[in-house]
mmCIF file of C-alpha atoms (C1' of nucleotides) in Angstrom:
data_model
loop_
_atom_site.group_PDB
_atom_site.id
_atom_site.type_symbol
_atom_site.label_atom_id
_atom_site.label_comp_id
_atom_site.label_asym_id
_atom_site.label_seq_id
_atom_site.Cartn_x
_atom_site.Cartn_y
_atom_site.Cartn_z
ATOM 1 C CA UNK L 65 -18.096 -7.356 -52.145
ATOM 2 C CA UNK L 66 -21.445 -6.657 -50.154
ATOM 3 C CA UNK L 67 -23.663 -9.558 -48.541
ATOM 4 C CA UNK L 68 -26.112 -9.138 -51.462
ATOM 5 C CA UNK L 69 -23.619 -9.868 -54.254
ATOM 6 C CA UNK L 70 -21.736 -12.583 -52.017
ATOM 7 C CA UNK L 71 -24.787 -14.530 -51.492
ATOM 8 C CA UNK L 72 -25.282 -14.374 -55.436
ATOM 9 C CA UNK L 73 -22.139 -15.743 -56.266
ATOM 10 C CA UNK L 74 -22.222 -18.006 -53.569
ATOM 11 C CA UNK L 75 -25.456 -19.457 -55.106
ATOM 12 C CA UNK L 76 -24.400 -19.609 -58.280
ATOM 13 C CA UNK L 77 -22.504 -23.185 -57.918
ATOM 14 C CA UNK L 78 -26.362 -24.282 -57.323
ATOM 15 C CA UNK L 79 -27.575 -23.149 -60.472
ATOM 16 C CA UNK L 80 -30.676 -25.276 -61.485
ATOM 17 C CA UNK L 81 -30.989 -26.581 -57.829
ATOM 18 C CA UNK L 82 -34.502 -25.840 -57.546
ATOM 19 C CA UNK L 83 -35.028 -27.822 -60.966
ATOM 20 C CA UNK L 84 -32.807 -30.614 -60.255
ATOM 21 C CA UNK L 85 -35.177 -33.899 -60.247
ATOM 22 C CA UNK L 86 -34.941 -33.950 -56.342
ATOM 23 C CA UNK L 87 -38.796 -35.482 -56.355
ATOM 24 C CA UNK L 88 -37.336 -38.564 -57.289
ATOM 25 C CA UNK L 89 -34.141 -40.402 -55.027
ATOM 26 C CA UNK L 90 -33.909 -42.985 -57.882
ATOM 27 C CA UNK L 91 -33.311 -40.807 -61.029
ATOM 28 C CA UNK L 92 -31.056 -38.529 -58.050
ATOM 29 C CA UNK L 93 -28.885 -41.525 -57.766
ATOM 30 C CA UNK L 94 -28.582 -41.855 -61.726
ATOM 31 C CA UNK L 95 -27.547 -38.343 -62.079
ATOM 32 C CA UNK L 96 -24.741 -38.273 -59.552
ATOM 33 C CA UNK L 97 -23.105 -41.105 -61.905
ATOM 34 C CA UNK L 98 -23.156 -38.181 -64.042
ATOM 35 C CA UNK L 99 -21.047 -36.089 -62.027
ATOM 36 C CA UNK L 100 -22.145 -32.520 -62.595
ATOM 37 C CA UNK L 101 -22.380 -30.443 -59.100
ATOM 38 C CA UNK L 102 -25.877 -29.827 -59.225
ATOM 39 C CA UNK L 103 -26.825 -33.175 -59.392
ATOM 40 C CA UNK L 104 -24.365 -33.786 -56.391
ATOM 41 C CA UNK L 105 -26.033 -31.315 -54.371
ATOM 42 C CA UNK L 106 -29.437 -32.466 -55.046
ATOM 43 C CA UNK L 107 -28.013 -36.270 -54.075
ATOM 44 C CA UNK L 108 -26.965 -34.845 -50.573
ATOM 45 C CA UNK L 109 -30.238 -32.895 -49.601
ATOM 46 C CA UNK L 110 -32.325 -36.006 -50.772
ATOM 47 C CA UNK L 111 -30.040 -38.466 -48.534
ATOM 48 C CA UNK L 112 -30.040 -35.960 -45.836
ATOM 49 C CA UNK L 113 -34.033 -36.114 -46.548
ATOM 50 C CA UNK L 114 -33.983 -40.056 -46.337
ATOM 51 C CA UNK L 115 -31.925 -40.019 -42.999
ATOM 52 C CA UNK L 116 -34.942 -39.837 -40.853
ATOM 53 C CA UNK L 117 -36.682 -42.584 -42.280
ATOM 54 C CA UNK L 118 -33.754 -45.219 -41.851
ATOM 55 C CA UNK L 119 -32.794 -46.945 -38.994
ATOM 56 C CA UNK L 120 -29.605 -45.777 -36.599
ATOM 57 C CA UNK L 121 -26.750 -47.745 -37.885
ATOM 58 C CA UNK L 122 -28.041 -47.399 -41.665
ATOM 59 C CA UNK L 123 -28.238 -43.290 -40.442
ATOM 60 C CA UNK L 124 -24.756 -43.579 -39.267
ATOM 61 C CA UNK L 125 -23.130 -44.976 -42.092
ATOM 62 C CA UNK L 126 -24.986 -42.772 -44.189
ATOM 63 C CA UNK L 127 -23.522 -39.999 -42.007
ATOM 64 C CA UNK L 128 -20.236 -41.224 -42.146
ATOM 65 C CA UNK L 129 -20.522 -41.308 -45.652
ATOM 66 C CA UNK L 130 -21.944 -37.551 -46.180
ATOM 67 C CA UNK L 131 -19.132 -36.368 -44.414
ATOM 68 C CA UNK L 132 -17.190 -38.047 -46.743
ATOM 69 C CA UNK L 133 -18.904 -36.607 -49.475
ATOM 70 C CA UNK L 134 -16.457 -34.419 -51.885
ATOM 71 C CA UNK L 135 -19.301 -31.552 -52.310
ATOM 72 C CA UNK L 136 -20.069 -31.794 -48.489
ATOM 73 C CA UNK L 137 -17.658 -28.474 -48.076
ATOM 74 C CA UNK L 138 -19.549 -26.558 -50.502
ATOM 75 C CA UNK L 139 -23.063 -27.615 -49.533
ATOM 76 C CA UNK L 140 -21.480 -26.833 -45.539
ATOM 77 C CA UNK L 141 -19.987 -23.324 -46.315
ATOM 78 C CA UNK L 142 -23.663 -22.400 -48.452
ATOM 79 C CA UNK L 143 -25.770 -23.566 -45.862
ATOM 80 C CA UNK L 144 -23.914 -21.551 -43.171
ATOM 81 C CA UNK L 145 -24.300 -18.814 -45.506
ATOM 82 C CA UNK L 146 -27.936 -19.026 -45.858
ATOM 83 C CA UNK L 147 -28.505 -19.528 -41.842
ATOM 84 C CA UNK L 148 -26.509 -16.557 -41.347
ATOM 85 C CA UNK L 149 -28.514 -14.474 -43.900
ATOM 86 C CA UNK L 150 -31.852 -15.421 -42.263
ATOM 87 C CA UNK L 151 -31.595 -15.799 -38.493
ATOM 88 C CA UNK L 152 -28.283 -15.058 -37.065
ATOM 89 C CA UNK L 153 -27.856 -11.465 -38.549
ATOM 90 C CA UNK L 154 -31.112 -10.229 -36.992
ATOM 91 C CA UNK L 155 -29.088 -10.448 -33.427
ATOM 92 C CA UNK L 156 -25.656 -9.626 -34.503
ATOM 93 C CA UNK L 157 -26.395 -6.417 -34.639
ATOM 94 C CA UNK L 158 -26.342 -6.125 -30.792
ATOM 95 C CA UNK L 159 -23.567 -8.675 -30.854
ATOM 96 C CA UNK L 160 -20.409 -5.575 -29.512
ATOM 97 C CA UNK L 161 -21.811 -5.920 -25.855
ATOM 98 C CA UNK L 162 -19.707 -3.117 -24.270
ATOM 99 C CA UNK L 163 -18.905 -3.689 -20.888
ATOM 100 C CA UNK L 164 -21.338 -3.209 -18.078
ATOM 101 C CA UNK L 165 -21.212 -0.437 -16.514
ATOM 102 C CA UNK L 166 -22.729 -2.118 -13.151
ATOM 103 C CA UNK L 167 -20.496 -4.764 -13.117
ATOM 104 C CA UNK L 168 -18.002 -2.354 -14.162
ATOM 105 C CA UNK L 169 -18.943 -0.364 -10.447
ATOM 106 C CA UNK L 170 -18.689 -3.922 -8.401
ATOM 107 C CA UNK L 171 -15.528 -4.756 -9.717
ATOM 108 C CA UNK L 172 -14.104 -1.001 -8.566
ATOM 109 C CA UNK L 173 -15.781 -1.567 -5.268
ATOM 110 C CA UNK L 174 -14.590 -4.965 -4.330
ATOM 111 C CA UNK L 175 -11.004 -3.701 -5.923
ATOM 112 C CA UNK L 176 -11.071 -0.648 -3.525
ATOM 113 C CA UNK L 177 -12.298 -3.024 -0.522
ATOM 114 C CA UNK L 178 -9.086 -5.432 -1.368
ATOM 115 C CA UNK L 179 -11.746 -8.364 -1.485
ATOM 116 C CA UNK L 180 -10.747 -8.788 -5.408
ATOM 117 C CA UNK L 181 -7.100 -7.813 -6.511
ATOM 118 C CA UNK L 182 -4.143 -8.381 -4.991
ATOM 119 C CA UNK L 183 -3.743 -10.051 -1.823
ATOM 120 C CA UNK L 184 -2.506 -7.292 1.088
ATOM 121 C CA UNK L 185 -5.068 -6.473 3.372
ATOM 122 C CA UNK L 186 -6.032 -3.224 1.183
ATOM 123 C CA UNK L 187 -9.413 -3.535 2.802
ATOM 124 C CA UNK L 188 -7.586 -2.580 5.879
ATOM 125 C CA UNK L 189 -7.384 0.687 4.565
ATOM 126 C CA UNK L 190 -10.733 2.011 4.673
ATOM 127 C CA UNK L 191 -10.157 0.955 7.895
ATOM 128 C CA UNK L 192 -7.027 2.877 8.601
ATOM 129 C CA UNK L 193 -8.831 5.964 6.813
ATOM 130 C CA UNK L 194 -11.735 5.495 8.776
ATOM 131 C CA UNK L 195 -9.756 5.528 11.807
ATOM 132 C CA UNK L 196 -7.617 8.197 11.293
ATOM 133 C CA UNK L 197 -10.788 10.322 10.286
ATOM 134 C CA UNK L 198 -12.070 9.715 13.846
ATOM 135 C CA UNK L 199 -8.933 11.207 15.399
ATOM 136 C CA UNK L 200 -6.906 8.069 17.029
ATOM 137 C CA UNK L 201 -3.696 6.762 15.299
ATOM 138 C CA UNK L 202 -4.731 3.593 13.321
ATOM 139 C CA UNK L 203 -2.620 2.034 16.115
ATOM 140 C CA UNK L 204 -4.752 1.880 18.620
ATOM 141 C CA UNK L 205 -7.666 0.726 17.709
ATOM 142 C CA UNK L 206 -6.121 -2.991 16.674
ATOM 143 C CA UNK L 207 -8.675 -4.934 18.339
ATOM 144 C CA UNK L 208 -11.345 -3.977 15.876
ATOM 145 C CA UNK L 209 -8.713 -4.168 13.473
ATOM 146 C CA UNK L 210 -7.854 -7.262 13.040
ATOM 147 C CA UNK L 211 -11.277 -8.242 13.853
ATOM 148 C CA UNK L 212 -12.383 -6.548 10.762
ATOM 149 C CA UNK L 213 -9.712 -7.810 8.452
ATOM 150 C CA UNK L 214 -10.100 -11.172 10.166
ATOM 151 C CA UNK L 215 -13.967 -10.869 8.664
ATOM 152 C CA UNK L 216 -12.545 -9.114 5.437
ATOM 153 C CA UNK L 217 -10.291 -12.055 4.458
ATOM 154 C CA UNK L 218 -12.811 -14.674 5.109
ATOM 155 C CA UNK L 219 -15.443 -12.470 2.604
ATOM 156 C CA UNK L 220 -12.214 -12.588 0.449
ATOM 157 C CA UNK L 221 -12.058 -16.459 0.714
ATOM 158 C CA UNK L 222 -15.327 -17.079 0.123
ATOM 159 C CA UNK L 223 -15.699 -14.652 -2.573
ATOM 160 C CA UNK L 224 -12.460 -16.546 -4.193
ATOM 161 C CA UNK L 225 -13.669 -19.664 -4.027
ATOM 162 C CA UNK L 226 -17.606 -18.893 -5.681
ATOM 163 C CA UNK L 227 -15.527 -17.245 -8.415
ATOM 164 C CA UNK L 228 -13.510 -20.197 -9.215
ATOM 165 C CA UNK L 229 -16.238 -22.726 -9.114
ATOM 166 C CA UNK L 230 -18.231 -19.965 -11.500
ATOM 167 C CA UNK L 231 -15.301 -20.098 -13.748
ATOM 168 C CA UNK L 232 -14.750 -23.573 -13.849
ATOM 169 C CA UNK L 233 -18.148 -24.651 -14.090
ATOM 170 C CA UNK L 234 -18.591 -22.199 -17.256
ATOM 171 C CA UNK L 235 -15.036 -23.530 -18.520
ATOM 172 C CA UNK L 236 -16.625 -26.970 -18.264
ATOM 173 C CA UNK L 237 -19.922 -26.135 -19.980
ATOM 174 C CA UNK L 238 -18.374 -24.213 -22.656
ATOM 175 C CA UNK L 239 -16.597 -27.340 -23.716
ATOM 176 C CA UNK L 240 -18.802 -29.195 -23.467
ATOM 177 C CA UNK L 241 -20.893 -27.124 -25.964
ATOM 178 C CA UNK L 242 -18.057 -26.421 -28.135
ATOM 179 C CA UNK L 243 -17.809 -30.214 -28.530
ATOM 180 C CA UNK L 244 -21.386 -30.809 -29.134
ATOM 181 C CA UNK L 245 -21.490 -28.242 -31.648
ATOM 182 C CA UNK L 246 -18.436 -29.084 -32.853
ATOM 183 C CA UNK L 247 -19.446 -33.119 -33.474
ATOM 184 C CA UNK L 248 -22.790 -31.484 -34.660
ATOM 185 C CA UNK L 249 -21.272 -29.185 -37.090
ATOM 186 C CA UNK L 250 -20.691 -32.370 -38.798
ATOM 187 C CA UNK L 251 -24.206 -32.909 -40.302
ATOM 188 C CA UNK L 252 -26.095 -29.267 -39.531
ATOM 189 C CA UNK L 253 -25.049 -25.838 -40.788
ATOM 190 C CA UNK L 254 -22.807 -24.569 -37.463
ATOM 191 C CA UNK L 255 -20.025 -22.189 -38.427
ATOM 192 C CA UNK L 256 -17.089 -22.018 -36.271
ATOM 193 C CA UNK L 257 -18.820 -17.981 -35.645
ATOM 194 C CA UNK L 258 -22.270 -19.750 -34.700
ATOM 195 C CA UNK L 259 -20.114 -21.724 -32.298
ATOM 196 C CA UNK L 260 -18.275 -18.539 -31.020
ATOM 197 C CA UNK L 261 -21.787 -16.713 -30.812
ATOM 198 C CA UNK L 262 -23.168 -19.435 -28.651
ATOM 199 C CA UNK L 263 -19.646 -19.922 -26.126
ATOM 200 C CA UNK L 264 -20.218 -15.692 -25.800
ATOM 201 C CA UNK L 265 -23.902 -16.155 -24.829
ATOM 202 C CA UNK L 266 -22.382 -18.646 -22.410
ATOM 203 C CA UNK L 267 -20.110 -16.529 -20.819
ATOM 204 C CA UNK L 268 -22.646 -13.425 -20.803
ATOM 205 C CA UNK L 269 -24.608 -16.137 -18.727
ATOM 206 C CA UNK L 270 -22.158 -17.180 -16.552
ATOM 207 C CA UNK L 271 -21.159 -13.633 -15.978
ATOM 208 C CA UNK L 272 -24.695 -12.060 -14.871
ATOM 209 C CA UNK L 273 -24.486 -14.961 -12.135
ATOM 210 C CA UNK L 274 -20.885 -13.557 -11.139
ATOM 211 C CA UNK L 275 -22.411 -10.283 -11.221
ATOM 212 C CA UNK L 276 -25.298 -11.770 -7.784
ATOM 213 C CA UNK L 277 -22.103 -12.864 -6.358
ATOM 214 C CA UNK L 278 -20.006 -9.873 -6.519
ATOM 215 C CA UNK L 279 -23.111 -7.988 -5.565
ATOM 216 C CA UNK L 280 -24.096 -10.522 -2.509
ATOM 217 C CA UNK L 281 -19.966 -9.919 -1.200
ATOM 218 C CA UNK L 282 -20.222 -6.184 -1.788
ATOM 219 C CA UNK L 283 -23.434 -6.200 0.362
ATOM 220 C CA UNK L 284 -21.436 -8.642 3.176
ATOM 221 C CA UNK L 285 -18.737 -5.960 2.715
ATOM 222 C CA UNK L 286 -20.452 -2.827 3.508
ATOM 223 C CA UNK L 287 -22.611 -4.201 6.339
ATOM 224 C CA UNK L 288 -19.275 -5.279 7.985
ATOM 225 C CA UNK L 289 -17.831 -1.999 7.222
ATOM 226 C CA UNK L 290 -20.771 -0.296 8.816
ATOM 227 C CA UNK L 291 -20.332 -2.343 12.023
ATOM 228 C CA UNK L 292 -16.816 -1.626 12.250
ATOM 229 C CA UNK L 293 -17.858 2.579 11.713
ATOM 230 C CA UNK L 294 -20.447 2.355 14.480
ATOM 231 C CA UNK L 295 -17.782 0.973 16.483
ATOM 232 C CA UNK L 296 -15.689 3.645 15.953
ATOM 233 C CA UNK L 297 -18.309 5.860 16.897
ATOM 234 C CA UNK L 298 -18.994 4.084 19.826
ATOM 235 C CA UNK L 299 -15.411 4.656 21.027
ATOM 236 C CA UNK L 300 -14.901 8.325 20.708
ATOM 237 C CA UNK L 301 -10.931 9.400 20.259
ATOM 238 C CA UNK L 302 -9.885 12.660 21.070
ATOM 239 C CA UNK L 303 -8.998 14.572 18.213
ATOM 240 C CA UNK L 304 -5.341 15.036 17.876
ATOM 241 C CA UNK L 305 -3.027 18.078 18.763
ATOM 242 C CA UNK L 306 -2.785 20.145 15.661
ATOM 243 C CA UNK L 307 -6.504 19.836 14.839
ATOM 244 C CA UNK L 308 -7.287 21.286 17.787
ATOM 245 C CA UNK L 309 -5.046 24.116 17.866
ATOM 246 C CA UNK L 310 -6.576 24.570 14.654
ATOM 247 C CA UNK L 311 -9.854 24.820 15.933
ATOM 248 C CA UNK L 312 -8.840 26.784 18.617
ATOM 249 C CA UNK L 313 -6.740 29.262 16.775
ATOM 250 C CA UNK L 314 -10.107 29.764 14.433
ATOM 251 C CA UNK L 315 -12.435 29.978 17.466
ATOM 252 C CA UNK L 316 -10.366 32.666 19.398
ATOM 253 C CA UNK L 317 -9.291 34.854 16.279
ATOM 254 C CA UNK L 318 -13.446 34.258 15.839
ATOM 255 C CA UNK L 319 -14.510 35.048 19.397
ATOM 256 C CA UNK L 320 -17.003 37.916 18.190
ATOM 257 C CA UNK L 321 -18.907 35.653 15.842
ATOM 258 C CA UNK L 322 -17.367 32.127 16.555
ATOM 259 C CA UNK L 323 -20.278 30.741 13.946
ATOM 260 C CA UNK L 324 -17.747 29.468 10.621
ATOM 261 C CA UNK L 325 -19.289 29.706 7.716
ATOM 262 C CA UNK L 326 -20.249 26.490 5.410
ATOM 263 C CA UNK L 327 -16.731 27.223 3.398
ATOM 264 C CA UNK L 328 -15.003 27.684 6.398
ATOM 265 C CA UNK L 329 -15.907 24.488 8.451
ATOM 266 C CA UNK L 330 -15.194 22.876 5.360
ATOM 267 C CA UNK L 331 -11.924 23.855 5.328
ATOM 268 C CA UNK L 332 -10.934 23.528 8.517
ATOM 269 C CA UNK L 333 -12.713 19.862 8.307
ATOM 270 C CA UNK L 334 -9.673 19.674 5.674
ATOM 271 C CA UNK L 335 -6.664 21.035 7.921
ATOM 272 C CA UNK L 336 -7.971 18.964 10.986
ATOM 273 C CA UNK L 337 -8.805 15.687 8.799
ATOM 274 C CA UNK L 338 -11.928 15.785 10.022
ATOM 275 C CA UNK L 339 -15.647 15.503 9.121
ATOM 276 C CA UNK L 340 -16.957 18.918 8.431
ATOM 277 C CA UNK L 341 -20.189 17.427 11.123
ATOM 278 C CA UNK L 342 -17.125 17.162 13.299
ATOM 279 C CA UNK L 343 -15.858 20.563 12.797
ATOM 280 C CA UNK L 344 -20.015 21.226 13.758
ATOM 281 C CA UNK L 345 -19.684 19.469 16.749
ATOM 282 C CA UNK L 346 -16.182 21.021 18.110
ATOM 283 C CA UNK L 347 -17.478 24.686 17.938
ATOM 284 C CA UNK L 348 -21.335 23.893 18.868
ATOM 285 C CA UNK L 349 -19.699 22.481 22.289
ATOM 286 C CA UNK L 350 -17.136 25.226 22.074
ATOM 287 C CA UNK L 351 -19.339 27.562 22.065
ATOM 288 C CA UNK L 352 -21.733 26.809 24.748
ATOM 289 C CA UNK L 353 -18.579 25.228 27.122
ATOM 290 C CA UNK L 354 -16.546 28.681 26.687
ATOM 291 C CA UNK L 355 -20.042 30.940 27.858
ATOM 292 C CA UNK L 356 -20.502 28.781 30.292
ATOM 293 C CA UNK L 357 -17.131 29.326 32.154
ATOM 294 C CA UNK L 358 -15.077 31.839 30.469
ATOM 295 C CA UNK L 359 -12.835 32.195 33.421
ATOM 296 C CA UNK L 360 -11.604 28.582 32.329
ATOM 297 C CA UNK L 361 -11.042 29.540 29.607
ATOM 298 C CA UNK L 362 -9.054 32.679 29.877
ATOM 299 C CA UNK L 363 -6.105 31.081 29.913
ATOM 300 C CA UNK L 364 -6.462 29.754 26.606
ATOM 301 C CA UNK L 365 -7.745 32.373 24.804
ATOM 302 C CA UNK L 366 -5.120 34.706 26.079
ATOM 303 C CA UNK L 367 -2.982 31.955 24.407
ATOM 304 C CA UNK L 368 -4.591 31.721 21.223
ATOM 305 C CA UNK L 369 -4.660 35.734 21.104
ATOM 306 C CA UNK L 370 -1.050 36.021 21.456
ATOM 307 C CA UNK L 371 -0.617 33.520 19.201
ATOM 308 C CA UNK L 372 -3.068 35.496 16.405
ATOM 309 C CA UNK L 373 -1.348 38.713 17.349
ATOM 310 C CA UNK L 374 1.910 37.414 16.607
ATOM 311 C CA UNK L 375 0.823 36.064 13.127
ATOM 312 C CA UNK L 376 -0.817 39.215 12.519
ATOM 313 C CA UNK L 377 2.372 40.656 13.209
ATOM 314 C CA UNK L 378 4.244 39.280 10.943
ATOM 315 C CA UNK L 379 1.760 39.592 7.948
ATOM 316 C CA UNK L 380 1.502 43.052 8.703
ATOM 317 C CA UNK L 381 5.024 43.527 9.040
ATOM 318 C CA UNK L 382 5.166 41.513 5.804
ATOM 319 C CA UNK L 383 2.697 43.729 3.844
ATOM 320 C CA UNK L 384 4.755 46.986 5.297
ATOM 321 C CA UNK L 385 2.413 48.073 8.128
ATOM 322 C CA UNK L 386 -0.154 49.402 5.515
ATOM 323 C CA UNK L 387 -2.929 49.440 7.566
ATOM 324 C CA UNK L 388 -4.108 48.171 11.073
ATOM 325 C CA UNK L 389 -6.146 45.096 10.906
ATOM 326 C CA UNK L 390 -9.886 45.026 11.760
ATOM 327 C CA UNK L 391 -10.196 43.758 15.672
ATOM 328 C CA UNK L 392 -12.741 41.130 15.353
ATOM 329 C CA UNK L 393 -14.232 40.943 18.578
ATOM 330 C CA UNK L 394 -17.081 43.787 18.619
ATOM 331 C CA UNK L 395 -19.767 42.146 20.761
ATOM 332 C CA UNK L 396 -20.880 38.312 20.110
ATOM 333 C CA UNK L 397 -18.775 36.377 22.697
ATOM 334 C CA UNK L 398 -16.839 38.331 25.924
ATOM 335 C CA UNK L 399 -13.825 38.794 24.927
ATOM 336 C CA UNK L 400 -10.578 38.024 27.589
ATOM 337 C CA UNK L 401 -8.681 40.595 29.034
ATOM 338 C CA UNK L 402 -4.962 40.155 28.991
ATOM 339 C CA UNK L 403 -3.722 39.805 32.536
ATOM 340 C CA UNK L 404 -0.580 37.787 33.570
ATOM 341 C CA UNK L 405 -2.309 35.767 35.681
ATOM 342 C CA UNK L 406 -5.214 35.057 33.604
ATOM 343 C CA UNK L 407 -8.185 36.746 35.457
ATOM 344 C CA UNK L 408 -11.010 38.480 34.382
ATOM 345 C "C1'" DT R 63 -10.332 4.707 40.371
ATOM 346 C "C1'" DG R 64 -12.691 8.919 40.465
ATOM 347 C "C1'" DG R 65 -12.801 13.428 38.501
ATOM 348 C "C1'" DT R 66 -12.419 16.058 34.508
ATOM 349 C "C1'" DA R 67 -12.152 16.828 29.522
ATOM 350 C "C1'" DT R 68 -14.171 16.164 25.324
ATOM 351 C "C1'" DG R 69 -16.596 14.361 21.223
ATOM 352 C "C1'" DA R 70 -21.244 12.832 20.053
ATOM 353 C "C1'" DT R 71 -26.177 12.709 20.502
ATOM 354 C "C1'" DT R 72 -30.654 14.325 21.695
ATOM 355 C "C1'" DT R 73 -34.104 17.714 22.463
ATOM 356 C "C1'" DC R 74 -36.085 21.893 21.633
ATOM 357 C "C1'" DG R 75 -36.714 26.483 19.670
ATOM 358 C "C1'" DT R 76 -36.261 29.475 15.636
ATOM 359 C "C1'" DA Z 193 -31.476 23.317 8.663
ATOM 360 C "C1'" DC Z 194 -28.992 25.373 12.285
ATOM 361 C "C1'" DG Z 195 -27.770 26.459 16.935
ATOM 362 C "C1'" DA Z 196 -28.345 26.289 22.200
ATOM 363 C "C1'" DA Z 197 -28.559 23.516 25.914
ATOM 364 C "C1'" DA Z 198 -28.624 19.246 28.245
ATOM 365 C "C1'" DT Z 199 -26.985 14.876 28.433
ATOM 366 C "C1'" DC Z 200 -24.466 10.697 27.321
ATOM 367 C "C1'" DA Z 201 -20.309 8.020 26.759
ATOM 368 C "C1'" DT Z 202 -15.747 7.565 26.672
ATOM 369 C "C1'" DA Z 203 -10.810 9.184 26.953
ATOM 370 C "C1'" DC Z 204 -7.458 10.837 29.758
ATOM 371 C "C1'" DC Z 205 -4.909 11.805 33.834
ATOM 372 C "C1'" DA Z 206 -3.469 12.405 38.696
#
DNA sequence: TGGTATGATTTCGT
DNA sequence: ACGAAATCATACCA
């Protein structure tokens, strides 16, 4: 059954309404000794009419005795029906809110950041990444640390706290609506959906001011989190073993054009766990370090050349000693020369 | 504790 | 934007 044919039907109890002899209260009041429904109907709406013009405890009892009323129901339920036909279907359309996609981002954020979720000190691992990234064992660095979770957890608190005051405070005003309507619903139109509308424009409310505060702590969080970065930067760290003999195995197997490509660094940001800027950094002061003293350096690079040969070795022995590998050192960088004792 | 090593930053040229 | 060179700041070690 569509709304058209519903709202037929669901008029046709008031047939003759609009005739019904509602000009006049007395010959109203006759009728309903008559007992036919649209004489009922035309009673209520005249009493209804008459409320404002009595005084508050006439008004009352009157009330009372409306609710009472055995058509009351009917008149309710048509009312509603009407309402909804008029105004409330204009904005149901956009009713199906779907969820907001920038809330949707906070709540990932502050998840991610261990301020919302479970309680563990997940923050502490951006932390720990962060750390790690810069080359020290997370270890070492627990002064900052805990000084950053210390900070984290008190966001946390504080974040905690807002949240449940939000929530109660919309718990409280819900009710509080719910019962007005509710007592309201009594004498005006309200459906039970009206009253569901108005609790979810409530809480839509009540949730755009949730959204300031998860956007004020995700602000607090990133500022502290940007303190705690330049304070890693501050306090260089070595990079570890492995990441440099990476470096240093591409650098010397490199030595003619020690320049890695965008691909490269990028990788070899990835073997060292390293920033690719990092991987920048290593070979720009490689670079100029090695020219500047290559007898330093001879050691090493006669190192890292044995060490290439020897891998070369065994791929070539692997792909059957097809055919000799291209030397890469033709001009660029002076190569070493391979004495025992590491002189030029 | 001072010297050296090393990662990061700045300045300048292309 | 990238690299060379100079310089800074800190880690590391004897």
């Amino acid at each position: 059954m569509d709304d058209q044919t519903r709202m037929l039907t669901g008029l046709t109890g008031l047939g003759g309404l609009a005739q019904a002899d509602v000009g006049d209260p007395d010959s109203v009041r006759k009728q309903q000794s008559l007992g036919q429904p649209q004489q009922d109907i035309g009673d209520i709406l005249q009493q209804i009419m008459a409320i404002t013009d009595e005084s508050l405890d006439e008004a009352q009892a009157r009330k009372h005795a409306l609710n009472c009323h055995r058509m009351k129901p009917a008149l309710f339920s048509v009312l509603c029906e009407i309402k909804e036909k008029t105004v409330l279907s204009i904005r149901g359309v956009q009713e199906e809110d779907p969820p907001d996609p920038q809330i949707m981002r906070l709540d990932n954020m502050l998840l991610a950041e261990g301020v919302s979720g479970p309680e563990k000190g997940g923050g502490s691992a951006a932390a720990a990444a962060a750390a790690a990234a810069a080359g020290g064992s997370p270890t070492d660095s627990s002064i900052e640390h805990s000084d950053y979770r210390a900070k984290l957890a008190q966001i946390r608190q504080i974040y905690h706290s807002e949240l449940e005051k939000y929530e109660q405070a919309c718990s409280e005003f819900t009710n509080h609506v719910m019962n007005l309507l509710r007592e309201q619903s009594r004498t005006r139109p309200i459906s039970p959906k009206e009253i569901e509308r108005m609790v979810a424009i409530i809480h839509r409310k009540f949730s755009s001011i949730q959204m300031q505060l998860k956007q004020s702590t995700c602000e607090a969080v990133m500022i502290l989190r940007s303190r705690f970065l330049d304070c890693q930067v501050r306090k260089r760290r070595n990079f570890n073993k492995q990441a440099t003999e990476v470096l240093n195995e591409y650098f010397y197997s490199h030595l003619s054009n020690p320049y890695p490509s965008e691909e490269a660094k990028e990788e070899l940001a990835k073997k060292c766990a390293i920033t690719v800027s990092q991987v920048s950094n290593w070979f720009g002061n490689k670079r100029i370090r090695y020219k500047k003293n290559i007898g330093k350096f001879q050691e090493e690079a006669n190192l890292y050349a044995v060490k290439t040969a020897v891998d070369a070795a065994n791929v070539s022995a692997q792909a059957s000693q097809a055919n000799s590998p291209a030397t890469p050192n033709s001009g660029g960088y002076p190569a070493p020369c391979y004495t025992p004792d590491g002189r030029l």
